[in-house]
PDB file of C-alpha atoms and ligand atoms in Angstrom:
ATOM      1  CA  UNK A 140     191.622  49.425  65.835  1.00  0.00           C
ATOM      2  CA  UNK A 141     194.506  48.676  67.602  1.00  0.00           C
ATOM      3  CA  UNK A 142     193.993  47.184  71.148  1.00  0.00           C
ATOM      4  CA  UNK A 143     195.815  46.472  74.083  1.00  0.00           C
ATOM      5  CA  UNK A 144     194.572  43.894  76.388  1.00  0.00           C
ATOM      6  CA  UNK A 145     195.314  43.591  79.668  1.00  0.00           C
ATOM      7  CA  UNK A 146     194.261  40.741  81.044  1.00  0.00           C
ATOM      8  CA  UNK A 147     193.624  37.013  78.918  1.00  0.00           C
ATOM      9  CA  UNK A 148     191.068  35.304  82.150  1.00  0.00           C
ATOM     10  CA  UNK A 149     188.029  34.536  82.047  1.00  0.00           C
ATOM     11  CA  UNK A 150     186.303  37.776  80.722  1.00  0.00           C
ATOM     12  CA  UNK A 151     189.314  39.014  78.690  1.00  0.00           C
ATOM     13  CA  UNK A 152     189.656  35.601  76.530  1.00  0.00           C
ATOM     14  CA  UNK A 153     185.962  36.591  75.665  1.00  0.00           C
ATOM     15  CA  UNK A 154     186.786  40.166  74.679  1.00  0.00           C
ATOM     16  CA  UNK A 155     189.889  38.532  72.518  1.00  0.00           C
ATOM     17  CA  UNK A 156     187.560  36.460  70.690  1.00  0.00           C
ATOM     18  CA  UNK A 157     185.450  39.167  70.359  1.00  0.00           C
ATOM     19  CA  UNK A 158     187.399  41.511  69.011  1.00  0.00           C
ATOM     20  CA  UNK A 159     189.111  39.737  66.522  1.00  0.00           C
ATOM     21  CA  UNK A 160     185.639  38.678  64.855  1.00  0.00           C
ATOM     22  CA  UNK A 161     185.204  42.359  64.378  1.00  0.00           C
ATOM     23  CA  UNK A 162     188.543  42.576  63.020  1.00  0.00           C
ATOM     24  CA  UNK A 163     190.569  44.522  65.349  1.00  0.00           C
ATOM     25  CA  UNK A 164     194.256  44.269  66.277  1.00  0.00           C
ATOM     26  CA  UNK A 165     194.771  42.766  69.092  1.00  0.00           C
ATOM     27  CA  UNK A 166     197.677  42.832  71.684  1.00  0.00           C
ATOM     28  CA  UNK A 167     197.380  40.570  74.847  1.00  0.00           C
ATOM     29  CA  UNK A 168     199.683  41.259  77.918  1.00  0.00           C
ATOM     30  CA  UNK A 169     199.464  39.110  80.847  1.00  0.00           C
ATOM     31  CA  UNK A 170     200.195  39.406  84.433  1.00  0.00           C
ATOM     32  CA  UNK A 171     203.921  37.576  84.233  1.00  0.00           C
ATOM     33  CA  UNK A 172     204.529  40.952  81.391  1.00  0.00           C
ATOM     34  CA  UNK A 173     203.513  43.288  83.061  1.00  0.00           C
ATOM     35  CA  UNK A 174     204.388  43.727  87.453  1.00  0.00           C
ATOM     36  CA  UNK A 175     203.853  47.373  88.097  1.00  0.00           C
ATOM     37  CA  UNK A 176     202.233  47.596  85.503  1.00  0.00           C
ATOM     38  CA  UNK A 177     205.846  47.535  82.919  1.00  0.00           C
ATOM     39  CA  UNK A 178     203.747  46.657  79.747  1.00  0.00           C
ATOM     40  CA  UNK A 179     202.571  50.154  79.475  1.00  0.00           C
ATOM     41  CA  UNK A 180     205.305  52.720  79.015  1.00  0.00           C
ATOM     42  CA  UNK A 181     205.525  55.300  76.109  1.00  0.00           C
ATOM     43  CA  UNK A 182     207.644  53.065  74.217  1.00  0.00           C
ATOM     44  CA  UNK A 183     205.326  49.929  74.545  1.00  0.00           C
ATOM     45  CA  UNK A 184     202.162  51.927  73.896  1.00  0.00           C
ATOM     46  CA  UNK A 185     203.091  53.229  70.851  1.00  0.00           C
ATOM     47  CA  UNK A 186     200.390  52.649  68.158  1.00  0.00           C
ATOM     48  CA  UNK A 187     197.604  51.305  70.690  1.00  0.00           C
ATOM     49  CA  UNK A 188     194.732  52.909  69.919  1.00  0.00           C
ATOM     50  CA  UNK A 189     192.683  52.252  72.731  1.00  0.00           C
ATOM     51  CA  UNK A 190     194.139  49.965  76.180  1.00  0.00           C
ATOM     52  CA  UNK A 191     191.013  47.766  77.765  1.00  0.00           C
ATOM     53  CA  UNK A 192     191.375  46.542  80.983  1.00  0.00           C
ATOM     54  CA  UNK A 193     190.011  43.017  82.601  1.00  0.00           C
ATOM     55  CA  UNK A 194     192.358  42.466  85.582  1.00  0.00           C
ATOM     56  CA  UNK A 195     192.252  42.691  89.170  1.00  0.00           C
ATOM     57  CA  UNK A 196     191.632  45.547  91.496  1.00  0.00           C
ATOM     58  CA  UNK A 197     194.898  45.720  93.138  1.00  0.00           C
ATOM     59  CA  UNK A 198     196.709  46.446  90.261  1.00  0.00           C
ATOM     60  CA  UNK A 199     194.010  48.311  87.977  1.00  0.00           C
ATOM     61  CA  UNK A 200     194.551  51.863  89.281  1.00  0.00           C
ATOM     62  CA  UNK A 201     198.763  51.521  88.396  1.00  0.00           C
ATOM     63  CA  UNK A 202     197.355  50.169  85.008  1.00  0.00           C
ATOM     64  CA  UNK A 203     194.882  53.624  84.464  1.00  0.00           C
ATOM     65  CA  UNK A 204     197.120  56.313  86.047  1.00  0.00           C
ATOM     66  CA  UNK A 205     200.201  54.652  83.605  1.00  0.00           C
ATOM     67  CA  UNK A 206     197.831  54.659  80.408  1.00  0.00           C
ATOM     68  CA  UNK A 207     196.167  57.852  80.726  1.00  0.00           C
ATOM     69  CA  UNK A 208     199.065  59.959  81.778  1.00  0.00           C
ATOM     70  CA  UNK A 209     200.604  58.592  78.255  1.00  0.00           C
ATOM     71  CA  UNK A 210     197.438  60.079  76.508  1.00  0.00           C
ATOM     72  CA  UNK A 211     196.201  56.666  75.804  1.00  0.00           C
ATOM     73  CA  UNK A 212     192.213  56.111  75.746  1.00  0.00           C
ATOM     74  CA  UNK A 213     191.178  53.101  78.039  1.00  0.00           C
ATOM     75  CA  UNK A 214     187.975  50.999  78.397  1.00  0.00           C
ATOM     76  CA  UNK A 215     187.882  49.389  81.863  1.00  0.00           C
ATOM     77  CA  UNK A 216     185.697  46.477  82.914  1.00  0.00           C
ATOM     78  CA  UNK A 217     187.688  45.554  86.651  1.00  0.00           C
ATOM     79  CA  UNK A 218     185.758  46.497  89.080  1.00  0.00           C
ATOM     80  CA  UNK A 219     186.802  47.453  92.752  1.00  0.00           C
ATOM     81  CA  UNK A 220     188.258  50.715  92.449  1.00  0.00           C
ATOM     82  CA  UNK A 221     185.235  53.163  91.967  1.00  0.00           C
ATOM     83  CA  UNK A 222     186.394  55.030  95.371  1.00  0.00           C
ATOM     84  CA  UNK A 223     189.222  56.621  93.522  1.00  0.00           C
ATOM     85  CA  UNK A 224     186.707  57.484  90.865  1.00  0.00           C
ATOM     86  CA  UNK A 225     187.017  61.246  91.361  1.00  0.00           C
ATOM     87  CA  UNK A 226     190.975  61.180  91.107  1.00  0.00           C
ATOM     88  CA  UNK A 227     190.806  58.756  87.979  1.00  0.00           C
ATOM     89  CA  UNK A 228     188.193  61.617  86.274  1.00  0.00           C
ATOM     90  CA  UNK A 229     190.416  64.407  87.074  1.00  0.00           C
ATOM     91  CA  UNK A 230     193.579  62.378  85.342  1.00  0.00           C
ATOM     92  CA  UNK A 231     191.570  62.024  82.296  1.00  0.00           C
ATOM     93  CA  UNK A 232     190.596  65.856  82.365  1.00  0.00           C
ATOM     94  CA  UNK A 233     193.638  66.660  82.915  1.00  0.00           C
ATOM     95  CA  UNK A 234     195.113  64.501  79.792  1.00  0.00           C
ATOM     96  CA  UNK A 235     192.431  65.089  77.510  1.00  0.00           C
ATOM     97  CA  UNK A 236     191.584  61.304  77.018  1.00  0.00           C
ATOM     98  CA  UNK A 237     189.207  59.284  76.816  1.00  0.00           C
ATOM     99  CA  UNK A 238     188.148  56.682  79.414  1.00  0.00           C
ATOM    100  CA  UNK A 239     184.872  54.539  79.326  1.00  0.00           C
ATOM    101  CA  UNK A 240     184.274  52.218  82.151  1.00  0.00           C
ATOM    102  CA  UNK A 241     181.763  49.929  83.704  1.00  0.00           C
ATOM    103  CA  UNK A 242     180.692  47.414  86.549  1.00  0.00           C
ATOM    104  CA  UNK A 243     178.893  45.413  83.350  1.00  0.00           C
ATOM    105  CA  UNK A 244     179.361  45.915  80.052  1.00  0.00           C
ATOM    106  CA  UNK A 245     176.156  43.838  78.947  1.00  0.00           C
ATOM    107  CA  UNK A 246     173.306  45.524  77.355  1.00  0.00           C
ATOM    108  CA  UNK A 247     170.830  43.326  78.962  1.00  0.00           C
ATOM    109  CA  UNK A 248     172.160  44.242  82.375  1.00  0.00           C
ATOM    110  CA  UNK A 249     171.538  47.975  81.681  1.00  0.00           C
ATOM    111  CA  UNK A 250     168.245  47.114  80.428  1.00  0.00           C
ATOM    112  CA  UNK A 251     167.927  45.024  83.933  1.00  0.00           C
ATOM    113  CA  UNK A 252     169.109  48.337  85.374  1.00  0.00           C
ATOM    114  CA  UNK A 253     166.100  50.453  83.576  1.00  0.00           C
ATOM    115  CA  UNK A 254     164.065  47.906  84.850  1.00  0.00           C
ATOM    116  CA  UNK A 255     165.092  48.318  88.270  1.00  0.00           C
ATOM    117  CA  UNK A 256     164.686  52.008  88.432  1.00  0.00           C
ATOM    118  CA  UNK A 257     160.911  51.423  87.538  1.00  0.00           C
ATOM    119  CA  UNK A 258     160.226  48.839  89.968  1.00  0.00           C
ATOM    120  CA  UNK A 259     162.506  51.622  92.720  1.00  0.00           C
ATOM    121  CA  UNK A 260     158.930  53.810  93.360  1.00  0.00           C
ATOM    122  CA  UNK A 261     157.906  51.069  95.115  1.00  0.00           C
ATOM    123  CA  UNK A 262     160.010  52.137  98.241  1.00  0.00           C
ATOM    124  CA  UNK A 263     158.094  54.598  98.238  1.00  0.00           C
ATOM    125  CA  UNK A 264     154.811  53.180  98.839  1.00  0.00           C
ATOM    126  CA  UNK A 265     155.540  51.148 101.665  1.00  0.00           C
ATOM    127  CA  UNK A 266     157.859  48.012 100.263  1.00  0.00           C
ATOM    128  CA  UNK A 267     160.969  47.186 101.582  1.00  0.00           C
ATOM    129  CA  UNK A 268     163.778  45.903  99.372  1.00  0.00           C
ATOM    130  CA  UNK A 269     166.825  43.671  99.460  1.00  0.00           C
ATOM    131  CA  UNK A 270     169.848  42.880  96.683  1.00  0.00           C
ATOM    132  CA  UNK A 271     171.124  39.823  95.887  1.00  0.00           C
ATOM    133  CA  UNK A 272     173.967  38.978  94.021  1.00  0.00           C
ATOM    134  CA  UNK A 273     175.486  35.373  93.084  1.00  0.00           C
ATOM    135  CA  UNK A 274     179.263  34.966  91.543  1.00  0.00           C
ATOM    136  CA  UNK A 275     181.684  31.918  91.074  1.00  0.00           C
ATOM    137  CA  UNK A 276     183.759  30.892  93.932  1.00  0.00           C
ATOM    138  CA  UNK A 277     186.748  32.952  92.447  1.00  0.00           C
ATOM    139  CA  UNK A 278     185.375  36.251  92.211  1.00  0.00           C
ATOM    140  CA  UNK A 279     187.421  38.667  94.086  1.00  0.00           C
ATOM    141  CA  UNK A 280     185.862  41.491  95.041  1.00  0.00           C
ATOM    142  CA  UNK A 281     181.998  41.434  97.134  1.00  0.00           C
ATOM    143  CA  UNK A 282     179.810  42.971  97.002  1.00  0.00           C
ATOM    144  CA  UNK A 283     180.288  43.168  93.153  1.00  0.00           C
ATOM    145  CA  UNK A 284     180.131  46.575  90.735  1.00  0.00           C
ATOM    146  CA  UNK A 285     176.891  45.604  89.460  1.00  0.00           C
ATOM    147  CA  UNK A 286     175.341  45.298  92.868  1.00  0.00           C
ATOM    148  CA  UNK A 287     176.811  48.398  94.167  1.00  0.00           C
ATOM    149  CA  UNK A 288     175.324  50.126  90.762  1.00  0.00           C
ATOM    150  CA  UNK A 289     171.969  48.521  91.254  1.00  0.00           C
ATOM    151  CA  UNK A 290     171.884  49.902  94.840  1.00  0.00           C
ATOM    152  CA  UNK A 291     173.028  53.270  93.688  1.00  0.00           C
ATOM    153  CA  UNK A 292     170.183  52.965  91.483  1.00  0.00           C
ATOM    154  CA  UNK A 293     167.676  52.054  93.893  1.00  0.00           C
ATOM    155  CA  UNK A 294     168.557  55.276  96.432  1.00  0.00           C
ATOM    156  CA  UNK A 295     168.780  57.541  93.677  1.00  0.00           C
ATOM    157  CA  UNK A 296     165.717  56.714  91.506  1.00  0.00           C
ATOM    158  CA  UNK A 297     163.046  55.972  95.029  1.00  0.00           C
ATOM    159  CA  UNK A 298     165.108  59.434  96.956  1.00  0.00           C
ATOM    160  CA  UNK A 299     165.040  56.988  99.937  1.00  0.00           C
ATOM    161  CA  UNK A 300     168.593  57.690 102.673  1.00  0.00           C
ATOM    162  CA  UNK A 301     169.217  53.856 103.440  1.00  0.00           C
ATOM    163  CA  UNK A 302     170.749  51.891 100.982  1.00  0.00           C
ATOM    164  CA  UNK A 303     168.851  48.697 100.489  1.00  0.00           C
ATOM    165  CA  UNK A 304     171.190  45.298 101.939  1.00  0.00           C
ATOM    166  CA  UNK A 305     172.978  43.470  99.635  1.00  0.00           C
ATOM    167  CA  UNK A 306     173.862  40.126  99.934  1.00  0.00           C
ATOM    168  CA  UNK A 307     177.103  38.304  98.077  1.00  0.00           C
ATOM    169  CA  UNK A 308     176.962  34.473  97.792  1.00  0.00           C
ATOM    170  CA  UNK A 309     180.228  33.121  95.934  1.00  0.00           C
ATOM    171  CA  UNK A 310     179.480  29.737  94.500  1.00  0.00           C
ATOM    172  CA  UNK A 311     180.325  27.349  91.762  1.00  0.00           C
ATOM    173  CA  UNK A 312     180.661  28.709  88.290  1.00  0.00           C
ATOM    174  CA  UNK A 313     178.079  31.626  88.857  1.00  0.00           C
ATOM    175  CA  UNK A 314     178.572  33.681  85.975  1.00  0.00           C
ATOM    176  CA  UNK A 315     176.734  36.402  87.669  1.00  0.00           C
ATOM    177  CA  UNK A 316     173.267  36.610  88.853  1.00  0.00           C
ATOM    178  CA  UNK A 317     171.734  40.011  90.655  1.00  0.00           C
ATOM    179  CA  UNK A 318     168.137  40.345  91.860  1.00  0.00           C
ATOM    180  CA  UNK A 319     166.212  43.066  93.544  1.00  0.00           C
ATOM    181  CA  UNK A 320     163.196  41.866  95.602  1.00  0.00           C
ATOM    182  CA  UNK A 321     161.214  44.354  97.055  1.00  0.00           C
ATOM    183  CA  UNK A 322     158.324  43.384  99.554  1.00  0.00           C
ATOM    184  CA  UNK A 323     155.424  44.451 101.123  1.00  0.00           C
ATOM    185  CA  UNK A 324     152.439  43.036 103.518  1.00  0.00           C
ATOM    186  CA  UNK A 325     150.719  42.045  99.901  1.00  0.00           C
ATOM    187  CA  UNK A 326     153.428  41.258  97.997  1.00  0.00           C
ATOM    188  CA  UNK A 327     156.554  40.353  96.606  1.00  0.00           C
ATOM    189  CA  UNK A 328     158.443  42.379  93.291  1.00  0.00           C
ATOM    190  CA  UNK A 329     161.445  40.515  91.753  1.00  0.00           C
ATOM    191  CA  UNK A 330     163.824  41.856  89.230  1.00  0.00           C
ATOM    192  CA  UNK A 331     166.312  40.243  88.302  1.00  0.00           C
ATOM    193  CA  UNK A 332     169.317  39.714  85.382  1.00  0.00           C
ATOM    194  CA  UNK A 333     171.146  36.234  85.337  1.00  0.00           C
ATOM    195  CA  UNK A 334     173.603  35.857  82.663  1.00  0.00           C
ATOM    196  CA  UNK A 335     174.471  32.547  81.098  1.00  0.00           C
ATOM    197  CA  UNK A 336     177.783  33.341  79.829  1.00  0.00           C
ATOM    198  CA  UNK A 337     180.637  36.414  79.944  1.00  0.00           C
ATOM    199  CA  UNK A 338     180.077  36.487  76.302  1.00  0.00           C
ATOM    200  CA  UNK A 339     177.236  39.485  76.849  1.00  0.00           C
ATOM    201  CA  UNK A 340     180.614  41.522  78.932  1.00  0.00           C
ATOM    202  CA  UNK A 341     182.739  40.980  76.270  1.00  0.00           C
ATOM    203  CA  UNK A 342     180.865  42.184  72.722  1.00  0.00           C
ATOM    204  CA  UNK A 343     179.560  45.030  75.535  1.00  0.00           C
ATOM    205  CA  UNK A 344     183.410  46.145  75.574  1.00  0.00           C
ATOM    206  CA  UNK A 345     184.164  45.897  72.641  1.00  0.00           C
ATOM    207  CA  UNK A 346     181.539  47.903  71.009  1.00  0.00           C
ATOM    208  CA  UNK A 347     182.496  50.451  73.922  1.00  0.00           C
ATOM    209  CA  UNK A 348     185.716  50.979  72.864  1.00  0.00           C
ATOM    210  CA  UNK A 349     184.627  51.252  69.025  1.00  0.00           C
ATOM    211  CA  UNK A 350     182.680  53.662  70.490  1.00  0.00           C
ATOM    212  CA  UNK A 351     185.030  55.626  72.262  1.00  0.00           C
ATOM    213  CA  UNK A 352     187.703  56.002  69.267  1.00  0.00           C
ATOM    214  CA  UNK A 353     186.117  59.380  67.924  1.00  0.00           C
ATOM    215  CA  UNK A 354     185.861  60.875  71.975  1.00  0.00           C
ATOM    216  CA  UNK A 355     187.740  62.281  74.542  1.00  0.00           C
ATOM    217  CA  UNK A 356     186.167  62.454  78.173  1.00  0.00           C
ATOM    218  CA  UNK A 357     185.161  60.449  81.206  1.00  0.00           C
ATOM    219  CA  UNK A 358     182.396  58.092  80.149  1.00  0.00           C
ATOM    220  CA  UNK A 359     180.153  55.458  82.579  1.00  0.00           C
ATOM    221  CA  UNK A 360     178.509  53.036  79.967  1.00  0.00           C
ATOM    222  CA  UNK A 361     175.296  53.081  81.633  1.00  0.00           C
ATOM    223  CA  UNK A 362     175.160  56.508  80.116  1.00  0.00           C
ATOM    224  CA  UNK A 363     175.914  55.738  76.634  1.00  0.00           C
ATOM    225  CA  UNK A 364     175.396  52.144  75.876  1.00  0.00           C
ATOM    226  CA  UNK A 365     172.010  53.147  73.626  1.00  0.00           C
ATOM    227  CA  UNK A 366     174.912  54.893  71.579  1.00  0.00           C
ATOM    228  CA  UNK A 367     176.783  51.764  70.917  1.00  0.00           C
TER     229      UNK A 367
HETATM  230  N1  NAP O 448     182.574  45.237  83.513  1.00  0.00           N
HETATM  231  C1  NAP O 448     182.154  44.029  83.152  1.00  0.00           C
HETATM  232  O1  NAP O 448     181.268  43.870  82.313  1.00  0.00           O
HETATM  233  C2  NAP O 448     182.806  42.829  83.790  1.00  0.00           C
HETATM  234  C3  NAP O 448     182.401  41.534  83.460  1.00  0.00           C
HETATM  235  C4  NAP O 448     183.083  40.453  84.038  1.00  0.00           C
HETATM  236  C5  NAP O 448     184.124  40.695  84.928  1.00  0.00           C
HETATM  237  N2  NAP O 448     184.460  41.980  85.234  1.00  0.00           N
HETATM  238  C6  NAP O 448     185.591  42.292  86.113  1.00  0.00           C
HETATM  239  O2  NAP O 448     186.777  42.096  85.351  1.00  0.00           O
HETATM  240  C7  NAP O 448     187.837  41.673  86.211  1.00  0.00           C
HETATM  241  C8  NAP O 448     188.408  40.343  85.679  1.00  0.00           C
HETATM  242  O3  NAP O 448     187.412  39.354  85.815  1.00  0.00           O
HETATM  243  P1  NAP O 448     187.667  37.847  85.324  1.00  0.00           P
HETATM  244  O4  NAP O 448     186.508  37.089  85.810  1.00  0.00           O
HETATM  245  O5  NAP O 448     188.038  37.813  83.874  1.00  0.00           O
HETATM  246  O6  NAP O 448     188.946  37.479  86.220  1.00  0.00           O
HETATM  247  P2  NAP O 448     190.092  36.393  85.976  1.00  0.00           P
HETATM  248  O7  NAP O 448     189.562  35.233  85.227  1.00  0.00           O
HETATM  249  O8  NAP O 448     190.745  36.193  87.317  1.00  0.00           O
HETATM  250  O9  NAP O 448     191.098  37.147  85.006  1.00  0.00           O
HETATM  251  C9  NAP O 448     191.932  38.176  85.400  1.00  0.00           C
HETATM  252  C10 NAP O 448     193.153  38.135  84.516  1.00  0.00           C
HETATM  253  O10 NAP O 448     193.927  39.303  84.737  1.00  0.00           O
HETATM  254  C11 NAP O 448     195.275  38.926  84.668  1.00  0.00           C
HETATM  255  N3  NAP O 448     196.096  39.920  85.345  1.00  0.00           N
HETATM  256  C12 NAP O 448     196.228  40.144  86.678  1.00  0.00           C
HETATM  257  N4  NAP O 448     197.081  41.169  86.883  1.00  0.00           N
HETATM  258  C13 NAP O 448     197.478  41.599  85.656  1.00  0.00           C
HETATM  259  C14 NAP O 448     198.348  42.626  85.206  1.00  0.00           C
HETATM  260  N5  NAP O 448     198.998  43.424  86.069  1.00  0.00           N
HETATM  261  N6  NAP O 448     198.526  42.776  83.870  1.00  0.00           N
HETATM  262  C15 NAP O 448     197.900  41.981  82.981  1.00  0.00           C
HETATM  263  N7  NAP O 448     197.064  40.986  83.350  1.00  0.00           N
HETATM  264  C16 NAP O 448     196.864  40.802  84.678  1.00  0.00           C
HETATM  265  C17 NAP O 448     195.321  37.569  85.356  1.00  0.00           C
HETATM  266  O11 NAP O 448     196.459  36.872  84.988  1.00  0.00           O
HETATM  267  P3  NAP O 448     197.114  35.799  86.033  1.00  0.00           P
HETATM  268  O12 NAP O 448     196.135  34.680  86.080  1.00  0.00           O
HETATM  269  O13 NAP O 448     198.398  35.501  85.389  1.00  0.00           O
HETATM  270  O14 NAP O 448     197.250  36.511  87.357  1.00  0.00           O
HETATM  271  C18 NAP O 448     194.063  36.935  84.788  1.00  0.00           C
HETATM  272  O15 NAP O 448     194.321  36.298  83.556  1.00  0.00           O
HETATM  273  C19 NAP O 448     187.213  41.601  87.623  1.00  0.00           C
HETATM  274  O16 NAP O 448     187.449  42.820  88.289  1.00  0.00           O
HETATM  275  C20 NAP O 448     185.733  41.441  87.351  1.00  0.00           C
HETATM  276  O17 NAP O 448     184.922  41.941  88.404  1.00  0.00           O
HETATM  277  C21 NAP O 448     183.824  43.033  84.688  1.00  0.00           C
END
């Protein structure tokens, strides 16, 4: 395939590396190419197969509403723009792409997640729970996707109204640690996904946007990722 990259930090160098061990094309654009979001006009796009986003969240939603009005198909691991998720589906619909995003593209975190929507009946039988998340020093955005998934989760899966606490510590070179601990007068529950390196993000991607080359449609990957 032919890929666009926006973004060459710390999770889209990964996703580079990545993707050129499973022999795609791959086209990097970085910030200094790219103010209001000026890398991705027709005549710029032309031949991309598939744009994949690892940015910031103040300039993501220019970067999807440019690529998907110009019919392009985007995979996008930013985080910190899911409340415009409703307009960004309707722009897809309305364009006929395809668009596959996610707060984590690992598969071990969506196995985390499975495992957290087994341990979520406890709420019902008395526990309480609280989420934790850890992240390096940099990260911009708190609480993170992942968190705000995993407490998503939690209220969906249990049917409890509060949404269980979650708690952001930014720290050192985290790569990115979540944990749901749920407690009652007998006990404590603790689930939890740490990940060693962004490595587990990046093949994630990649594989989504393989993945996404034969669809059209507005895709989470918590949905699909069995598929990839
Ligand atoms: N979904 C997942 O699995 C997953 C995993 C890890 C991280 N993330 C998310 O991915 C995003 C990036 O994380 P990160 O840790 O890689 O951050 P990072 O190291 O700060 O990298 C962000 C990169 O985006 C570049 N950039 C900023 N604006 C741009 C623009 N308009 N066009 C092109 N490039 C631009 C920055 O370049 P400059 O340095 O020149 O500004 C920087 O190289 C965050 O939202 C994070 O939460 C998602």
């Amino acid at each position: 395939m032919n890929l666009l990259l926006l973004g060459r930090g710390k999770t889209g160098s990964q996703v580079a590396e990545v993707a050129a061990e499973r022999k795609h094309h791959i086209h990097i654009v970085t910030s200094k190419e790219n103010s209001n979001a000026s890398a991705l006009v027709p005549q710029k796009l032309l031949g991309i197969d598939t744009v994949m986003d690892f940015t910031a969240p103040d300039c993501v939603l220019a970067h999807i509403e440019s690529c998907v009005k110009n019919g392009k198909n985007m995979v996008v691991g930013t985080t910190g723009w899911y409340k415009e998720l409703n307009h960004v589906r309707g722009l897809v619909e309305k364009h006929g792409t395809g668009f596959l995003y996610a707060s984590n593209f690992s598969v071990g975190v969506n196995i985390f997640f499975e495992m957290a929507r087994a341990a979520a009946s406890a709420l019902r039988h008395q526990y309480s729970g609280q989420i934790f998340e850890r992240h390096h020093a940099e990260k911009k955005d708190a609480p993170s996707g992942t968190a705000l998934a995993l407490q998503q989760i939690m209220r969906e899966t249990s049917g409890t109204r509060e949404p269980l606490e979650i708690t952001s510590f930014r720290e050192g070179e985290v790569v990115g640690l979540h944990e749901v601990v749920l407690e009652s007068s007998a006990d404590r529950i603790y689930v939890c996904h740490d990940a060693k390196s962004r490595r587990g993000f990046a093949e994630g991607a990649v594989l989504a946007a393989e993945w996404l080359s034969s669809k059209k449609g507005f895709y989470n990957f918590r949905d699909v990722w069995r598929e990839v």
